[in-house]
Short mmCIF file of C-alpha atoms and ligand atoms in Angstrom, two decimals:
data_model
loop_
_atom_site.label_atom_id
_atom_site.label_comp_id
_atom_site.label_asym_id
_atom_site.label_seq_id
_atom_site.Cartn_x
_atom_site.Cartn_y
_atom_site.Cartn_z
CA UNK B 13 0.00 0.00 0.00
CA UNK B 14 1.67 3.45 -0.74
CA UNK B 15 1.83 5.99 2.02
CA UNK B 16 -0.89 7.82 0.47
CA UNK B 17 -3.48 5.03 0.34
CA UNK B 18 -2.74 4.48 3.91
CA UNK B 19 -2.83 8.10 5.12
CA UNK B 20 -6.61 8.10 3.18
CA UNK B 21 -7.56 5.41 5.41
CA UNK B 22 -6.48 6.90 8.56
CA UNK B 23 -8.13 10.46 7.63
CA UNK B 24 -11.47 8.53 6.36
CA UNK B 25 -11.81 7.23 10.02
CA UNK B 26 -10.73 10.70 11.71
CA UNK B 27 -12.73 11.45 14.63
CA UNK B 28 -10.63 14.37 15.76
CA UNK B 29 -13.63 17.34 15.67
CA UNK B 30 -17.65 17.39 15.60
CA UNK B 31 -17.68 17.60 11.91
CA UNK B 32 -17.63 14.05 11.80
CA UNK B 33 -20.81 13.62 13.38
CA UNK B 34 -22.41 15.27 10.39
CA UNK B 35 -20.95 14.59 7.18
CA UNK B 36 -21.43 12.13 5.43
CA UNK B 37 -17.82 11.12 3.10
CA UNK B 38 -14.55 12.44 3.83
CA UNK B 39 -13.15 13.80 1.47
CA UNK B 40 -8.53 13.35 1.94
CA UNK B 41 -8.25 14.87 -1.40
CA UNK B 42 -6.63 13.28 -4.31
CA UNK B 43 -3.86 13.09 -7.29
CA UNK B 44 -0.56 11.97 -8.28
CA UNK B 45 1.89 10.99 -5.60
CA UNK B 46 4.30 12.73 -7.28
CA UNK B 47 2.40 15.86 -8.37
CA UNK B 48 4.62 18.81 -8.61
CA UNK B 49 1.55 21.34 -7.46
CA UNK B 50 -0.56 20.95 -4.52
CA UNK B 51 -3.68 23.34 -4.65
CA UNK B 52 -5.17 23.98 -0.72
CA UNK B 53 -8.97 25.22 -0.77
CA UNK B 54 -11.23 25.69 1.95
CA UNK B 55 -13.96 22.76 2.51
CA UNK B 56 -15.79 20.24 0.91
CA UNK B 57 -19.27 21.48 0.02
CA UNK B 58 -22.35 19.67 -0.58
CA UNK B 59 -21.02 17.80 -3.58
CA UNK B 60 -18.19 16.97 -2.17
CA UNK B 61 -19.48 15.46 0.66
CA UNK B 62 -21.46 13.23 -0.79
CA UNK B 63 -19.14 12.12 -3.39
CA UNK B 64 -16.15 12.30 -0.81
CA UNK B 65 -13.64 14.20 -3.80
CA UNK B 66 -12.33 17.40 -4.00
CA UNK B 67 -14.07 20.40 -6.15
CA UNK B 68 -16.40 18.10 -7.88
CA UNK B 69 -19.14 21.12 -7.77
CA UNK B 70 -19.06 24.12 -9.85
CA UNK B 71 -15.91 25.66 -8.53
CA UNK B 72 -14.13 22.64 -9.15
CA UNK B 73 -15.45 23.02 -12.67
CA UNK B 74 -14.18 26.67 -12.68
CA UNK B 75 -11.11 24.92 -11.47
CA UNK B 76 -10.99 22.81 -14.15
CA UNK B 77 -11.35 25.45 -16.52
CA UNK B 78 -8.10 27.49 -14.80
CA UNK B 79 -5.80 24.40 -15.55
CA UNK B 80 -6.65 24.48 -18.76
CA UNK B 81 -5.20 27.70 -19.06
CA UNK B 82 -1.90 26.44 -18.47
CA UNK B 83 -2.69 23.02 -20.17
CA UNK B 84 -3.23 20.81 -17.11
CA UNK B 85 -5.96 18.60 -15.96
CA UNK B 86 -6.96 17.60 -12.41
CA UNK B 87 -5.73 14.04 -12.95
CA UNK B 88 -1.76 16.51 -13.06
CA UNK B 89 -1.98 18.14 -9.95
CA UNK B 90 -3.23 17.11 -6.13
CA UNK B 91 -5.71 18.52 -4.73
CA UNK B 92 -6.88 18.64 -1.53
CA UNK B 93 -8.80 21.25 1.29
CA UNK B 94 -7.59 22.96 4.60
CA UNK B 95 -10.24 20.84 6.25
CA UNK B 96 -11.48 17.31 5.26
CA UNK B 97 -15.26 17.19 6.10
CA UNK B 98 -18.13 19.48 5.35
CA UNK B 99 -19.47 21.95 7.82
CA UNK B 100 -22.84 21.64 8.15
CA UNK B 101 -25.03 24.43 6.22
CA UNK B 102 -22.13 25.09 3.67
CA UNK B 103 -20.93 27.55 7.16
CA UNK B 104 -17.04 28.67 7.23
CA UNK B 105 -14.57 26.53 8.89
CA UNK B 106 -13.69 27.18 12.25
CA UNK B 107 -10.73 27.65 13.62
CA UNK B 108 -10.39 24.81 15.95
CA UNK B 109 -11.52 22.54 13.21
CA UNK B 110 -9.06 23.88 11.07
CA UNK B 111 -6.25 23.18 13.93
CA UNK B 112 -7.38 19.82 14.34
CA UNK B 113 -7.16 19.15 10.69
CA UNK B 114 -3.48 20.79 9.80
CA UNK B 115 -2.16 17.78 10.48
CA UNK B 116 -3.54 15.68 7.39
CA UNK B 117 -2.85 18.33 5.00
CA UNK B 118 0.95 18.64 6.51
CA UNK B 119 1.12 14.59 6.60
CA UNK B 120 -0.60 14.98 2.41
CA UNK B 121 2.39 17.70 1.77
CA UNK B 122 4.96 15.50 3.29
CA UNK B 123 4.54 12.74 1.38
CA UNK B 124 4.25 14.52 -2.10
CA UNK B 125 6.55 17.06 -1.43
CA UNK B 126 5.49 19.20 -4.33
CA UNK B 127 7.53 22.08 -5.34
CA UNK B 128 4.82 24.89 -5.64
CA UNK B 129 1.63 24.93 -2.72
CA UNK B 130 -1.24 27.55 -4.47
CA UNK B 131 -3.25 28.46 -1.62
CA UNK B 132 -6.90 28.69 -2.68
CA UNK B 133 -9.14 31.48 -0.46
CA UNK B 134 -8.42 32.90 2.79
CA UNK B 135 -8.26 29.85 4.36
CA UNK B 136 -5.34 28.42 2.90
CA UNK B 137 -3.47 31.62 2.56
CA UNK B 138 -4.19 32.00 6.72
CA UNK B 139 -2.47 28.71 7.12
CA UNK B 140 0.88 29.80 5.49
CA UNK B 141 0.76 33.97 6.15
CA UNK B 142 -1.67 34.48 8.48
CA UNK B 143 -1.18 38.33 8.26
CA UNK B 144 -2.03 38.56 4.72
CA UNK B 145 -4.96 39.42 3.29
CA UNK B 146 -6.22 37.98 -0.03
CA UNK B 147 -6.64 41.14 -1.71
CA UNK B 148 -2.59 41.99 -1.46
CA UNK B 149 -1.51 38.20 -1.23
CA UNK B 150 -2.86 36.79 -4.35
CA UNK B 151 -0.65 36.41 -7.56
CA UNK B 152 2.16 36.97 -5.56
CA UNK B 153 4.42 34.32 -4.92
CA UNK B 154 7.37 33.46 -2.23
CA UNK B 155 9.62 30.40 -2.13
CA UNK B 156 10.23 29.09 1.65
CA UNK B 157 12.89 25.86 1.96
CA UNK B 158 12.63 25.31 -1.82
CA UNK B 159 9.15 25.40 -2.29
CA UNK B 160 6.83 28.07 -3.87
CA UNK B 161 3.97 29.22 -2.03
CA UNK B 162 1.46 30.75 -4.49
CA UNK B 163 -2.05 32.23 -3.09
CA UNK B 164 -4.65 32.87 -5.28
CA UNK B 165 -8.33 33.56 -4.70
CA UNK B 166 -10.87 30.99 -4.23
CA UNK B 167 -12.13 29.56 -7.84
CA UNK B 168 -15.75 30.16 -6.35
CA UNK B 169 -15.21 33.96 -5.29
CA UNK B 170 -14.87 34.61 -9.10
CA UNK B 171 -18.25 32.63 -9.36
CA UNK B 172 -19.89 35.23 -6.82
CA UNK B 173 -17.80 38.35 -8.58
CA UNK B 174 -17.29 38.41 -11.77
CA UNK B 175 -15.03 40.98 -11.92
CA UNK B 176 -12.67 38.48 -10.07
CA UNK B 177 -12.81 36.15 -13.41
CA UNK B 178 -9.81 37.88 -15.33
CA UNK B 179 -7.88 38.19 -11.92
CA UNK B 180 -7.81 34.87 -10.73
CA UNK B 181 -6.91 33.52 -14.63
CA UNK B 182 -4.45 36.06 -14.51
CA UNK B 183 -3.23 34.48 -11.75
CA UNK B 184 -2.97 31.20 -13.23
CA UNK B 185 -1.41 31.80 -16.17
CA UNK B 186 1.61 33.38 -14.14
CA UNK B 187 2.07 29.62 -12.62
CA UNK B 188 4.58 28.21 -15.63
CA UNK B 189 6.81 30.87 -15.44
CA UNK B 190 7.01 30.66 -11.69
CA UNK B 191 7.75 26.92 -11.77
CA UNK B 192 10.63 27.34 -14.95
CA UNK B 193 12.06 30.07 -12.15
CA UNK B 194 12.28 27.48 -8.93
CA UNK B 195 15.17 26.13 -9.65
CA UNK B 196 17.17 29.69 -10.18
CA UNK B 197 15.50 31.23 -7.77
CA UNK B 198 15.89 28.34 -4.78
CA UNK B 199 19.89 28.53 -5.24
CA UNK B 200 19.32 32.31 -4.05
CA UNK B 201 16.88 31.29 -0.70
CA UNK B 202 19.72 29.00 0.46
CA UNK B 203 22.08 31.46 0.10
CA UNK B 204 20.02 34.02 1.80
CA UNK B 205 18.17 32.23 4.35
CA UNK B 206 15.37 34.23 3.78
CA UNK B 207 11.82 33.86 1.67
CA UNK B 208 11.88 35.47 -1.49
CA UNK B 209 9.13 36.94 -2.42
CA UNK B 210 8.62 37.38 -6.87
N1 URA A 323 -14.61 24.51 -2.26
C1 URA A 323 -13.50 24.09 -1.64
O1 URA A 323 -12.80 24.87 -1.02
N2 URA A 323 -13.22 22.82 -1.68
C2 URA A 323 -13.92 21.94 -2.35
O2 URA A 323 -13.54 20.78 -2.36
C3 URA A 323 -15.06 22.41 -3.02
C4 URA A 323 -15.40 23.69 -2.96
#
């Protein structure tokens, strides 16, 4: 069994916070074990819940249409969320149940070690710079031990404002370049010590 398969099966039976009493699937996330990007959203929704996979709703098809901006599909990158289970009533994640679930996602990022993390929301972004606000954080990234850390804003905030649309694909397409930079860029951050932000 890879280490992935077996960290699923140890997140499917988490009991760790309420939210178990009330959904229905848990949903670990999914892709390649070897996926050079790891996207971070916020929680499963409905959809997700009862399908127990990541942005299978209409942001994940908003999603979908972002990769294929920069020719990828979802089977090409992993996805997974800050939290594994859906709050009831679609309500925001809470802060304890966001504690209580860091240690999946950091036991998901361990294993794949990807070399770019694109934080998805406020969420996400709060987990890696939780000073920043979307507004100034997104579409600008920083590289921390070797790995980029890229927020961007939720794909479902464009859905609600569409003035967000050309942003957050803006956003996207910047992701190539970033990743043909890593290597270049990483060589600096070691000799530096310090997070580069570019
Ligand atoms: N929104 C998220 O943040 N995650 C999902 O999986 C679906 C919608």
């Amino acid at each position: 069994m890879s280490a992935l398969t077996e960290l699923y099966q140890q997140i499917t039976h988490c009991h760790n916070c309420k939210l178990a009493e009330t959904r229905n699937k848990v949903v670990p996330g999914e892709g390649p074990e070897n996926a050079t990007m790891f996207f971070i959203g916020e929680a499963p929704g409905w959809n997700e819940d009862q399908q127990g996979r990541p942005f299978v709703g209409q942001a994940g098809a908003f999603l979908e249409h972002l990769l294929s901006l920069i020719n990828l599909t979802r089977d090409q990158i992993y996805i997974a969320n800050a939290i594994k289970c859906h709050p009831p009533q679609n309500r925001d994640p809470l802060p304890t149940e966001i504690q209580s679930c860091q240690k999946w996602l950091d036991l998901q990022i361990d294993i794949i070690k990807p070399k770019m993390i694109i934080t998805l929301g406020r969420y996400s972004l709060a987990r890696y710079f939780p000073k920043e606000t979307i507004g100034k954080a997104h579409g600008k990234a920083r590289i921390q031990d070797g790995t980029i850390y890229y927020p961007m804003y939720h794909p479902a905030a464009a859905l609600h404002q569409n003035r967000l649309r050309e942003t957050i694909e803006a956003d996207m397409l910047k992701i190539p370049g970033l990743l043909a930079q890593i290597e270049k860029i990483a060589e600096v951050t070691k000799e530096t010590q310090q997070p580069t932000l570019f």
